[in-house]
mmCIF file of C-alpha atoms and ligand atoms in Angstrom:
data_model
loop_
_atom_site.group_PDB
_atom_site.id
_atom_site.type_symbol
_atom_site.label_atom_id
_atom_site.label_comp_id
_atom_site.label_asym_id
_atom_site.label_seq_id
_atom_site.Cartn_x
_atom_site.Cartn_y
_atom_site.Cartn_z
ATOM 1 C CA MET A 234 15.606 -23.009 12.593
ATOM 2 C CA PHE A 235 12.301 -21.752 11.300
ATOM 3 C CA LYS A 236 10.460 -22.223 14.402
ATOM 4 C CA HIS A 237 12.826 -20.150 16.410
ATOM 5 C CA LYS A 238 12.506 -17.332 14.177
ATOM 6 C CA ILE A 239 8.664 -17.399 14.444
ATOM 7 C CA GLU A 240 9.372 -17.335 18.142
ATOM 8 C CA ILE A 241 11.543 -14.256 17.649
ATOM 9 C CA GLN A 242 8.816 -12.887 15.757
ATOM 10 C CA LYS A 243 6.355 -13.039 18.591
ATOM 11 C CA SER A 244 8.509 -11.269 20.774
ATOM 12 C CA LYS A 245 8.153 -8.330 18.389
ATOM 13 C CA ILE A 246 5.343 -5.760 19.725
ATOM 14 C CA MET A 247 3.599 -4.522 16.376
ATOM 15 C CA ARG A 248 1.248 -2.061 17.786
ATOM 16 C CA THR A 249 0.629 -0.319 14.472
ATOM 17 C CA TYR A 250 1.228 -0.803 10.957
ATOM 18 C CA GLN A 251 1.938 2.191 8.660
ATOM 19 C CA SER A 252 5.059 1.264 6.692
ATOM 20 C CA VAL A 253 7.743 -1.294 6.084
ATOM 21 C CA PHE A 254 9.708 -0.202 9.418
ATOM 22 C CA ASP A 255 6.968 -1.492 11.360
ATOM 23 C CA LEU A 256 7.539 -5.113 10.619
ATOM 24 C CA PRO A 257 9.938 -7.130 12.218
ATOM 25 C CA LYS A 258 13.070 -7.961 10.121
ATOM 26 C CA LEU A 259 11.672 -8.085 6.324
ATOM 27 C CA ASP A 260 13.224 -11.752 5.943
ATOM 28 C CA GLU A 261 11.107 -12.938 8.813
ATOM 29 C CA ALA A 262 7.856 -10.987 7.885
ATOM 30 C CA LEU A 263 8.173 -13.096 4.310
ATOM 31 C CA LYS A 264 9.215 -16.279 5.758
ATOM 32 C CA MET A 265 6.047 -15.935 8.190
ATOM 33 C CA ALA A 266 4.019 -15.014 4.933
ATOM 34 C CA ALA A 267 5.078 -18.011 3.215
ATOM 35 C CA GLU A 268 3.578 -19.968 6.179
ATOM 36 C CA VAL A 269 0.430 -18.218 6.426
ATOM 37 C CA LYS A 270 -0.002 -19.086 2.732
ATOM 38 C CA LYS A 271 0.569 -22.759 3.163
ATOM 39 C CA ASN A 272 -1.706 -22.803 6.087
ATOM 40 C CA PRO A 273 -4.541 -20.129 6.456
ATOM 41 C CA PHE A 274 -6.247 -21.259 9.026
ATOM 42 C CA GLY A 275 -3.449 -22.491 11.227
ATOM 43 C CA TRP A 276 -3.720 -19.278 13.563
ATOM 44 C CA GLU A 277 -7.381 -19.333 13.475
ATOM 45 C CA HIS A 278 -7.509 -19.186 17.753
ATOM 46 C CA LEU A 279 -5.603 -15.603 17.796
ATOM 47 C CA GLY A 280 -8.740 -13.773 16.876
ATOM 48 C CA LYS A 281 -11.242 -15.810 19.133
ATOM 49 C CA HIS A 282 -13.718 -13.224 20.578
ATOM 50 C CA LYS A 283 -12.018 -10.314 18.940
ATOM 51 C CA THR A 284 -13.267 -7.453 16.719
ATOM 52 C CA CYS A 285 -11.311 -5.921 13.833
ATOM 53 C CA LEU A 286 -13.281 -2.829 12.354
ATOM 54 C CA LEU A 287 -12.359 -1.405 8.627
ATOM 55 C CA ILE A 288 -12.933 2.364 8.323
ATOM 56 C CA PHE A 289 -13.052 3.594 4.777
ATOM 57 C CA PHE A 290 -12.945 7.057 3.946
ATOM 58 C CA ASN A 291 -12.351 6.602 0.489
ATOM 59 C CA ASN A 292 -13.552 3.377 -2.103
ATOM 60 C CA SER A 293 -11.900 0.064 -2.243
ATOM 61 C CA LEU A 294 -12.694 -3.493 -3.675
ATOM 62 C CA ARG A 295 -9.126 -5.295 -2.857
ATOM 63 C CA THR A 296 -8.326 -4.016 0.370
ATOM 64 C CA ARG A 297 -11.960 -4.136 1.460
ATOM 65 C CA LEU A 298 -12.375 -7.660 0.611
ATOM 66 C CA SER A 299 -9.140 -9.291 1.341
ATOM 67 C CA THR A 300 -8.441 -7.511 4.613
ATOM 68 C CA GLN A 301 -11.922 -9.157 5.598
ATOM 69 C CA LYS A 302 -10.986 -12.313 4.375
ATOM 70 C CA ALA A 303 -7.721 -12.010 6.438
ATOM 71 C CA ALA A 304 -9.129 -11.121 9.736
ATOM 72 C CA ARG A 305 -11.619 -14.071 9.316
ATOM 73 C CA ASN A 306 -9.185 -16.564 8.590
ATOM 74 C CA LEU A 307 -7.799 -15.604 12.035
ATOM 75 C CA GLY A 308 -10.879 -15.968 13.712
ATOM 76 C CA MET A 309 -11.854 -12.559 14.081
ATOM 77 C CA ASP A 310 -15.254 -10.790 13.757
ATOM 78 C CA VAL A 311 -15.277 -8.024 11.370
ATOM 79 C CA ILE A 312 -17.140 -4.665 10.797
ATOM 80 C CA VAL A 313 -17.070 -2.647 7.665
ATOM 81 C CA LEU A 314 -17.730 1.285 8.074
ATOM 82 C CA ASP A 315 -17.962 3.291 5.031
ATOM 83 C CA VAL A 316 -17.769 7.057 6.848
ATOM 84 C CA ASN A 317 -19.202 8.256 3.801
ATOM 85 C CA GLN A 318 -22.234 6.321 3.338
ATOM 86 C CA GLY A 319 -24.735 6.126 6.405
ATOM 87 C CA ALA A 320 -22.335 7.502 9.101
ATOM 88 C CA TRP A 321 -22.828 11.157 10.340
ATOM 89 C CA LYS A 322 -20.350 13.755 8.209
ATOM 90 C CA LEU A 323 -17.224 13.996 10.058
ATOM 91 C CA GLU A 324 -15.258 17.333 10.809
ATOM 92 C CA THR A 325 -11.526 16.780 10.990
ATOM 93 C CA GLU A 326 -9.938 19.983 12.273
ATOM 94 C CA ARG A 327 -10.102 21.220 15.821
ATOM 95 C CA GLY A 328 -11.363 24.687 16.133
ATOM 96 C CA VAL A 329 -13.789 24.805 13.684
ATOM 97 C CA VAL A 330 -17.190 26.277 14.274
ATOM 98 C CA MET A 331 -19.101 23.130 13.564
ATOM 99 C CA ASP A 332 -22.518 25.364 12.097
ATOM 100 C CA GLY A 333 -22.449 23.526 8.477
ATOM 101 C CA ASP A 334 -23.127 20.230 6.990
ATOM 102 C CA LYS A 335 -20.701 18.069 9.448
ATOM 103 C CA SER A 336 -22.367 16.714 12.546
ATOM 104 C CA GLU A 337 -19.521 14.737 14.236
ATOM 105 C CA HIS A 338 -15.973 15.325 15.149
ATOM 106 C CA LEU A 339 -13.326 13.223 14.725
ATOM 107 C CA LEU A 340 -12.352 13.611 18.007
ATOM 108 C CA GLU A 341 -15.178 12.258 19.426
ATOM 109 C CA ALA A 342 -15.884 9.514 16.636
ATOM 110 C CA ILE A 343 -12.624 7.868 16.907
ATOM 111 C CA PRO A 344 -12.716 6.823 20.588
ATOM 112 C CA VAL A 345 -16.199 5.964 20.143
ATOM 113 C CA MET A 346 -15.562 3.414 17.149
ATOM 114 C CA ALA A 347 -12.590 2.027 19.090
ATOM 115 C CA GLN A 348 -15.060 1.066 21.934
ATOM 116 C CA TYR A 349 -16.590 -1.478 19.356
ATOM 117 C CA CYS A 350 -13.567 -3.367 18.168
ATOM 118 C CA ASP A 351 -10.016 -4.539 19.387
ATOM 119 C CA ILE A 352 -7.943 -3.537 16.156
ATOM 120 C CA LEU A 353 -8.682 -0.822 13.402
ATOM 121 C CA GLY A 354 -8.062 -0.588 10.034
ATOM 122 C CA VAL A 355 -8.275 3.029 8.235
ATOM 123 C CA ARG A 356 -8.353 4.042 4.734
ATOM 124 C CA SER A 357 -7.823 7.840 4.486
ATOM 125 C CA PHE A 358 -6.466 9.074 1.249
ATOM 126 C CA ALA A 359 -4.296 12.075 0.750
ATOM 127 C CA ARG A 360 -6.608 14.990 0.383
ATOM 128 C CA PHE A 361 -4.122 17.517 -1.490
ATOM 129 C CA GLU A 362 -5.185 20.477 0.247
ATOM 130 C CA ASN A 363 -1.967 20.670 2.141
ATOM 131 C CA ARG A 364 1.089 18.826 1.993
ATOM 132 C CA GLU A 365 2.189 19.111 5.298
ATOM 133 C CA ASP A 366 -1.073 17.485 6.508
ATOM 134 C CA ASP A 367 -0.813 14.353 4.110
ATOM 135 C CA TYR A 368 2.786 14.002 4.481
ATOM 136 C CA THR A 369 2.407 14.276 8.468
ATOM 137 C CA GLU A 370 -0.340 11.596 8.014
ATOM 138 C CA LYS A 371 -2.453 13.784 9.888
ATOM 139 C CA ILE A 372 -5.702 11.537 9.960
ATOM 140 C CA LEU A 373 -3.925 8.189 10.323
ATOM 141 C CA ASN A 374 -2.058 9.427 13.350
ATOM 142 C CA GLN A 375 -5.040 10.982 15.027
ATOM 143 C CA PHE A 376 -6.739 7.233 14.842
ATOM 144 C CA ILE A 377 -3.082 5.905 16.412
ATOM 145 C CA LYS A 378 -3.079 8.795 18.777
ATOM 146 C CA TYR A 379 -7.035 8.813 20.266
ATOM 147 C CA SER A 380 -8.410 5.220 19.828
ATOM 148 C CA GLY A 381 -6.108 3.398 22.215
ATOM 149 C CA LYS A 382 -6.330 0.333 19.988
ATOM 150 C CA PRO A 383 -3.913 -1.236 17.720
ATOM 151 C CA VAL A 384 -3.980 0.706 14.147
ATOM 152 C CA PHE A 385 -2.754 -0.414 10.573
ATOM 153 C CA SER A 386 -3.383 1.266 7.722
ATOM 154 C CA MET A 387 -5.401 0.100 4.802
ATOM 155 C CA GLU A 388 -3.713 3.083 2.598
ATOM 156 C CA ALA A 389 -3.241 6.670 3.975
ATOM 157 C CA ALA A 390 -2.269 9.844 2.620
ATOM 158 C CA THR A 391 1.365 8.879 1.612
ATOM 159 C CA CYS A 392 1.736 4.967 2.280
ATOM 160 C CA HIS A 393 -0.113 1.842 1.188
ATOM 161 C CA PRO A 394 2.111 -0.604 3.433
ATOM 162 C CA LEU A 395 -0.277 -3.716 2.754
ATOM 163 C CA GLN A 396 -0.223 -3.229 -1.150
ATOM 164 C CA ALA A 397 3.819 -3.244 -1.348
ATOM 165 C CA PHE A 398 4.012 -6.349 1.347
ATOM 166 C CA ALA A 399 1.712 -8.157 -1.268
ATOM 167 C CA ASP A 400 3.760 -6.921 -4.034
ATOM 168 C CA LEU A 401 7.040 -8.067 -2.229
ATOM 169 C CA ILE A 402 5.627 -11.493 -1.480
ATOM 170 C CA THR A 403 4.854 -11.643 -5.168
ATOM 171 C CA ILE A 404 8.270 -10.623 -6.275
ATOM 172 C CA GLU A 405 9.557 -13.089 -4.350
ATOM 173 C CA GLU A 406 7.569 -16.039 -5.564
ATOM 174 C CA TYR A 407 8.047 -15.152 -9.099
ATOM 175 C CA LYS A 408 11.933 -14.111 -9.477
ATOM 176 C CA LYS A 409 14.090 -16.185 -11.583
ATOM 177 C CA VAL A 410 17.277 -14.753 -10.305
ATOM 178 C CA LYS A 411 18.396 -14.065 -6.418
ATOM 179 C CA ARG A 412 18.557 -10.240 -7.253
ATOM 180 C CA PRO A 413 16.270 -9.238 -9.500
ATOM 181 C CA LYS A 414 16.078 -5.985 -11.296
ATOM 182 C CA VAL A 415 12.605 -4.174 -10.323
ATOM 183 C CA VAL A 416 11.700 -0.781 -12.029
ATOM 184 C CA LEU A 417 8.981 1.356 -10.674
ATOM 185 C CA THR A 418 7.480 3.391 -14.084
ATOM 186 C CA TRP A 419 4.993 6.131 -13.714
ATOM 187 C CA ALA A 420 2.337 6.077 -16.616
ATOM 188 C CA PRO A 421 -0.304 8.628 -17.304
ATOM 189 C CA HIS A 422 -3.730 9.053 -15.891
ATOM 190 C CA PRO A 423 -6.658 10.851 -16.389
ATOM 191 C CA ARG A 424 -6.978 12.121 -12.795
ATOM 192 C CA SER A 425 -4.619 13.134 -9.691
ATOM 193 C CA LEU A 426 -4.074 10.163 -7.767
ATOM 194 C CA PRO A 427 -1.592 10.148 -4.342
ATOM 195 C CA GLN A 428 1.780 8.927 -4.232
ATOM 196 C CA ALA A 429 0.912 6.285 -1.608
ATOM 197 C CA VAL A 430 1.174 3.129 -3.540
ATOM 198 C CA PRO A 431 4.881 4.141 -5.469
ATOM 199 C CA ASN A 432 5.958 5.756 -2.138
ATOM 200 C CA SER A 433 5.643 2.402 -0.024
ATOM 201 C CA PHE A 434 6.882 0.296 -3.052
ATOM 202 C CA ALA A 435 9.785 1.947 -3.016
ATOM 203 C CA ASP A 436 10.217 1.715 0.941
ATOM 204 C CA PHE A 437 9.771 -2.038 0.570
ATOM 205 C CA MET A 438 12.232 -2.524 -2.664
ATOM 206 C CA ASN A 439 15.107 -0.486 -0.936
ATOM 207 C CA GLU A 440 14.766 -2.743 2.315
ATOM 208 C CA ALA A 441 14.652 -6.053 -0.328
ATOM 209 C CA ASP A 442 17.272 -7.491 -1.936
ATOM 210 C CA VAL A 443 16.461 -6.323 -5.174
ATOM 211 C CA ASP A 444 17.920 -3.940 -7.976
ATOM 212 C CA PHE A 445 15.773 -1.082 -7.718
ATOM 213 C CA VAL A 446 15.337 1.735 -10.257
ATOM 214 C CA ILE A 447 12.302 4.476 -10.492
ATOM 215 C CA THR A 448 11.818 6.175 -13.723
ATOM 216 C CA HIS A 449 9.432 9.090 -14.365
ATOM 217 C CA PRO A 450 9.202 11.951 -15.977
ATOM 218 C CA GLU A 451 10.728 15.429 -14.363
ATOM 219 C CA GLY A 452 8.874 16.587 -11.815
ATOM 220 C CA TYR A 453 7.215 13.307 -10.453
ATOM 221 C CA GLU A 454 10.065 12.977 -8.252
ATOM 222 C CA LEU A 455 9.130 11.022 -5.227
ATOM 223 C CA ASP A 456 9.826 12.254 -1.796
ATOM 224 C CA PRO A 457 13.513 11.529 -0.685
ATOM 225 C CA LYS A 458 12.394 9.882 2.320
ATOM 226 C CA PHE A 459 10.908 6.821 -0.089
ATOM 227 C CA VAL A 460 13.756 7.343 -2.698
ATOM 228 C CA ARG A 461 16.349 6.937 -0.422
ATOM 229 C CA GLY A 462 19.371 5.076 -2.257
ATOM 230 C CA ALA A 463 17.603 3.732 -5.449
ATOM 231 C CA ARG A 464 18.732 4.940 -8.912
ATOM 232 C CA VAL A 465 16.535 7.603 -10.735
ATOM 233 C CA GLU A 466 16.404 7.185 -14.287
ATOM 234 C CA TYR A 467 14.285 9.742 -16.451
ATOM 235 C CA ASP A 468 14.689 7.672 -19.652
ATOM 236 C CA GLN A 469 12.439 5.086 -19.448
ATOM 237 C CA LYS A 470 14.120 2.623 -21.627
ATOM 238 C CA LYS A 471 17.200 2.887 -20.467
ATOM 239 C CA ALA A 472 15.330 2.047 -17.326
ATOM 240 C CA PHE A 473 13.402 -0.875 -18.256
ATOM 241 C CA GLU A 474 16.606 -2.548 -20.156
ATOM 242 C CA GLY A 475 16.990 -6.148 -18.594
ATOM 243 C CA ALA A 476 14.422 -5.807 -16.134
ATOM 244 C CA ASP A 477 12.714 -8.558 -14.614
ATOM 245 C CA PHE A 478 9.878 -7.021 -13.121
ATOM 246 C CA ILE A 479 7.923 -3.751 -14.441
ATOM 247 C CA TYR A 480 5.818 -2.067 -11.874
ATOM 248 C CA ALA A 481 3.459 0.821 -13.393
ATOM 249 C CA LYS A 482 1.649 3.364 -11.373
ATOM 250 C CA ASN A 483 0.566 6.924 -11.847
ATOM 251 C CA TRP A 484 1.093 9.359 -9.304
ATOM 252 C CA SER A 485 0.805 12.986 -9.117
ATOM 253 C CA CYS A 486 3.127 15.669 -8.645
ATOM 254 C CA PRO A 487 4.741 14.862 -4.890
ATOM 255 C CA GLY A 488 5.485 18.503 -4.762
ATOM 256 C CA VAL A 489 9.251 17.588 -4.407
ATOM 257 C CA THR A 490 11.048 19.975 -7.029
ATOM 258 C CA CYS A 491 7.910 22.003 -7.852
ATOM 259 C CA PRO A 492 5.985 22.466 -4.247
ATOM 260 C CA ASP A 493 3.231 24.619 -5.904
ATOM 261 C CA LYS A 494 2.187 22.070 -8.152
ATOM 262 C CA TYR A 495 1.941 19.189 -5.542
ATOM 263 C CA GLY A 496 -0.893 16.974 -6.050
ATOM 264 C CA GLN A 497 -1.299 18.265 -9.930
ATOM 265 C CA ILE A 498 -1.032 16.399 -13.311
ATOM 266 C CA LEU A 499 1.922 17.799 -15.240
ATOM 267 C CA SER A 500 1.999 15.362 -17.778
ATOM 268 C CA LYS A 501 -0.548 12.668 -19.779
ATOM 269 C CA ASP A 502 2.504 11.674 -22.230
ATOM 270 C CA MET A 503 1.213 8.476 -23.663
ATOM 271 C CA SER A 504 4.766 7.278 -24.433
ATOM 272 C CA TRP A 505 4.804 6.240 -20.950
ATOM 273 C CA THR A 506 1.947 3.827 -21.201
ATOM 274 C CA VAL A 507 3.256 0.014 -20.835
ATOM 275 C CA ASP A 508 3.163 -1.477 -24.488
ATOM 276 C CA THR A 509 4.460 -4.496 -25.879
ATOM 277 C CA GLU A 510 7.313 -2.678 -27.238
ATOM 278 C CA HIS A 511 8.539 -1.361 -23.749
ATOM 279 C CA MET A 512 8.243 -4.782 -22.405
ATOM 280 C CA SER A 513 10.358 -6.078 -25.198
ATOM 281 C CA TRP A 514 13.076 -3.960 -24.137
ATOM 282 C CA THR A 515 12.830 -6.093 -20.495
ATOM 283 C CA ASN A 516 14.134 -9.203 -19.676
ATOM 284 C CA GLN A 517 10.843 -11.114 -20.182
ATOM 285 C CA ALA A 518 9.820 -9.102 -17.109
ATOM 286 C CA LYS A 519 6.869 -9.779 -15.546
ATOM 287 C CA PHE A 520 4.391 -6.974 -15.472
ATOM 288 C CA MET A 521 2.890 -5.876 -12.090
ATOM 289 C CA HIS A 522 -0.029 -3.327 -11.084
ATOM 290 C CA CYS A 523 -1.418 -2.766 -7.754
ATOM 291 C CA LEU A 524 -5.027 -2.342 -9.484
ATOM 292 C CA PRO A 525 -7.799 -0.725 -10.536
ATOM 293 C CA VAL A 526 -5.936 -0.144 -13.337
ATOM 294 C CA ARG A 527 -6.895 2.208 -16.343
ATOM 295 C CA ARG A 528 -6.085 0.016 -19.873
ATOM 296 C CA ASN A 529 -4.481 1.731 -22.592
ATOM 297 C CA MET A 530 -3.517 4.530 -20.009
ATOM 298 C CA ILE A 531 -1.200 2.634 -18.032
ATOM 299 C CA VAL A 532 -0.679 -0.647 -19.756
ATOM 300 C CA THR A 533 -2.455 -2.009 -23.205
ATOM 301 C CA ASP A 534 -4.586 -4.794 -22.952
ATOM 302 C CA ASP A 535 -1.717 -6.827 -24.813
ATOM 303 C CA VAL A 536 0.312 -6.171 -22.008
ATOM 304 C CA ILE A 537 -1.947 -6.690 -19.076
ATOM 305 C CA GLU A 538 -3.737 -9.691 -20.753
ATOM 306 C CA SER A 539 -0.235 -11.420 -21.456
ATOM 307 C CA PRO A 540 1.217 -14.537 -19.939
ATOM 308 C CA ASP A 541 3.984 -12.245 -17.670
ATOM 309 C CA SER A 542 1.070 -10.372 -16.316
ATOM 310 C CA ILE A 543 0.959 -10.864 -12.448
ATOM 311 C CA VAL A 544 -1.765 -8.769 -11.571
ATOM 312 C CA ILE A 545 -3.829 -11.580 -10.585
ATOM 313 C CA PRO A 546 -1.817 -13.369 -8.405
ATOM 314 C CA GLU A 547 -0.590 -9.960 -7.107
ATOM 315 C CA ALA A 548 -4.118 -8.953 -5.965
ATOM 316 C CA ALA A 549 -4.350 -12.494 -4.046
ATOM 317 C CA ASN A 550 -1.444 -11.994 -2.326
ATOM 318 C CA ARG A 551 -3.239 -9.026 -0.575
ATOM 319 C CA VAL A 552 -4.956 -11.636 1.545
ATOM 320 C CA VAL A 553 -1.459 -12.843 2.619
ATOM 321 C CA SER A 554 -0.056 -9.908 3.741
ATOM 322 C CA ALA A 555 -2.822 -8.531 5.257
ATOM 323 C CA GLN A 556 -3.287 -11.885 7.265
ATOM 324 C CA THR A 557 0.472 -11.759 8.059
ATOM 325 C CA VAL A 558 0.289 -7.959 9.411
ATOM 326 C CA LEU A 559 -2.988 -9.100 11.875
ATOM 327 C CA LYS A 560 -1.219 -12.283 12.764
ATOM 328 C CA MET A 561 1.528 -10.270 14.238
ATOM 329 C CA MET A 562 -0.501 -7.624 15.637
ATOM 330 C CA LEU A 563 -2.956 -10.150 17.445
ATOM 331 C CA GLU A 564 0.404 -11.917 18.882
ATOM 332 C CA SER A 565 1.180 -8.374 19.984
ATOM 333 C CA MET A 566 -1.875 -7.690 22.292
HETATM 334 N N1 CP B 950 -4.737 -1.907 -4.936
HETATM 335 C C1 CP B 950 -5.699 -1.673 -3.644
HETATM 336 O O1 CP B 950 -5.572 -0.854 -2.817
HETATM 337 O O2 CP B 950 -7.133 -1.666 -4.085
HETATM 338 P P1 CP B 950 -8.632 -1.012 -3.752
HETATM 339 O O3 CP B 950 -8.208 0.555 -3.946
HETATM 340 O O4 CP B 950 -9.570 -1.716 -4.652
HETATM 341 O O5 CP B 950 -8.447 -1.515 -2.368
#
């Protein structure tokens, strides 16, 4: 039965990975992830003589390390490029007279980088200059269009699908009931952060068999294409009641109800910080966060250090999610 499902998955072409919708059926992807976790070196032959290039426009700890580990487990060579450290400064807009400090255009850099690899991972956060550019994934889509190679997102302007897949794998591992209540809660942060993590988390939870609730102050409404049918509850206490998992994350204004405030901080209300009182409203929920986390802004020391905090196994599953995605992409080549 299980082998049959693996064969089905092999037949699915996976050329890009930008969102949950690029995966084959989610339950099959989860089963594959469990297999990969049990037997991480079982598919070492797939990546032999293949090179994975990881391109970072932004900082990273987990994605940088876990994706390299995942690619190496599959037998691939890995090259990491930090675009802003040592490469030429890149122009990304077509039509610009390049008489400033940018020496190379993305339209040459992309096909050149593609010459040196078989598969590309790209991290390029929202820039908050123009909502349409961010929400159409202008940078990531240029890599997909001009590289001629399979491309996967390592967090783009609006989605972080490797993180959300790891989050769902972790919920599957820790759930005590068939259909757990999962709450995504906004929490305060001193800097303006993208919506990629909450968007992708919502995307995955909406496809999974969970009771999903989103809670945030007014003005922080996520884009409807990610919220879909999820319940939105503005009263954080009501949202937390009976929860099995609390997923905390800050995000800046998504610009849905207030387009002129896109990317701005609307609130630093510390009553939204997840503390032991908040957790007492839940059904002894597990605490989750994608990390890095600002302690005593997003979550108190007590909660993140408690036995119900699963942030470390959640981070460990970043290898599993990346390896499962890379495996499926290699099988499609
Ligand atoms: N969660 C996550 O993507 O971490 P990094 O930004 O450190 O990669």
